Coordinates of C-alpha atoms in Angstrom, one line a residue:
X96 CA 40.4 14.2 53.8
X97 CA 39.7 11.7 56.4
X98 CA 39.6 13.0 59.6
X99 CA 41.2 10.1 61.2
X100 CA 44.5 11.5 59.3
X101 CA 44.8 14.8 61.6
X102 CA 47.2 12.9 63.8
X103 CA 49.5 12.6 60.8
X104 CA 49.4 16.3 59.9
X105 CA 50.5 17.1 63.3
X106 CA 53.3 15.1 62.9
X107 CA 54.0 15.9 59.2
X108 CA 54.3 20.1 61.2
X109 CA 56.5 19.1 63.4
X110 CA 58.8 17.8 61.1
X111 CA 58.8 20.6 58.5
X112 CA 59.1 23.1 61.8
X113 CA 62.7 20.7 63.1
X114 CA 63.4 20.9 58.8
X115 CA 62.9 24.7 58.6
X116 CA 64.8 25.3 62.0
X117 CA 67.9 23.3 60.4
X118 CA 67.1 25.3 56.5
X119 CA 67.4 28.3 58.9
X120 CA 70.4 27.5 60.2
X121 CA 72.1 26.5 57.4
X122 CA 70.9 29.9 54.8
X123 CA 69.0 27.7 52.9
X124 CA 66.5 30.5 52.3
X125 CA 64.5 28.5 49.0
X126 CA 64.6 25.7 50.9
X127 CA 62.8 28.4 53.3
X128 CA 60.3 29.5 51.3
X129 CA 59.6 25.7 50.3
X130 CA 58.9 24.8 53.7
X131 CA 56.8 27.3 54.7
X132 CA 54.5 27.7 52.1
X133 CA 54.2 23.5 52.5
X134 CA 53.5 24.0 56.2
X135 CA 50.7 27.1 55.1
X136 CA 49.2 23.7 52.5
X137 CA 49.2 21.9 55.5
X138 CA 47.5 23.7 58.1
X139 CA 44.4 24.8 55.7
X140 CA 43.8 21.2 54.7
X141 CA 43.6 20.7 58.5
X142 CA 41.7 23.6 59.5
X143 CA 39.0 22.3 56.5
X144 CA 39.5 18.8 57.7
X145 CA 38.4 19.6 61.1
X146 CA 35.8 21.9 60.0
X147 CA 34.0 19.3 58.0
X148 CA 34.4 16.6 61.0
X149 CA 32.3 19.2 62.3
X150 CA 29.7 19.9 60.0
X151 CA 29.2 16.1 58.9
X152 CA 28.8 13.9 61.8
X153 CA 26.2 11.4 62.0
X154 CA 23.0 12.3 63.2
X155 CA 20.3 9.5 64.0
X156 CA 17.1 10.6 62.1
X157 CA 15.1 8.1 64.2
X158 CA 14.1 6.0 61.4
X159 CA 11.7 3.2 62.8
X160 CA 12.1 -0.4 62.1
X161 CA 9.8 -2.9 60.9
X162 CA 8.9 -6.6 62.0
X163 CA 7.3 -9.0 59.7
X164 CA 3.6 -10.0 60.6
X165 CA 1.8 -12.9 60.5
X166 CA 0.3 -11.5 57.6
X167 CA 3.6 -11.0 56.1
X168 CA 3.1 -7.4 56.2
X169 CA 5.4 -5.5 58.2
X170 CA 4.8 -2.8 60.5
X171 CA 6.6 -0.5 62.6
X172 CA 8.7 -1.5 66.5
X173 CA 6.1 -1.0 69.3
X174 CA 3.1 -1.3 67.7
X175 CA 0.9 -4.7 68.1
X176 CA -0.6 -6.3 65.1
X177 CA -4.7 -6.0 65.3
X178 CA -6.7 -8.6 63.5
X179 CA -10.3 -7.2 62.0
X180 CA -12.3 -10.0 63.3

């Protein structure tokens, strides 16, 4: 699941919470059960959305970057290019 989708969840709750105040109201005890095992789906797809935000964010392995050379050759940021002669 994308993570940028938890706002949506939230909202999706709060309507099956005003839906299962209004199924309680009425006796509509399937409708009940219905909702609240769709609001128990819900909240573990969020709980393991959040947990792999968590475990997968970008990390910068410091890879270094090359510039081409004279020589066409390319070597890495910072360093200079020393000729043999």
């Amino acid at each position: 699941m994308n993570p940028s989708m938890l706002g949506r969840l939230d909202q999706l709750e709060a309507e099956l919470e005003d839906r299962r105040r209004r199924a309680t109201a009425q006796g509509w005890l399937g409708e009940i059960e219905g909702i609240d095992r769709t609001l128990e789906c819900l909240r573990d797809k969020r709980s393991d959305a959040q947990r792999l935000t968590r475990i997968t964010q970008t990390v910068s392995l410091g890879f270094p970057t090359h510039t081409p050379t004279s020589t066409g050759l390319t070597q890495p940021e910072g360093h200079t290019h020393t000729n043999p002669e």
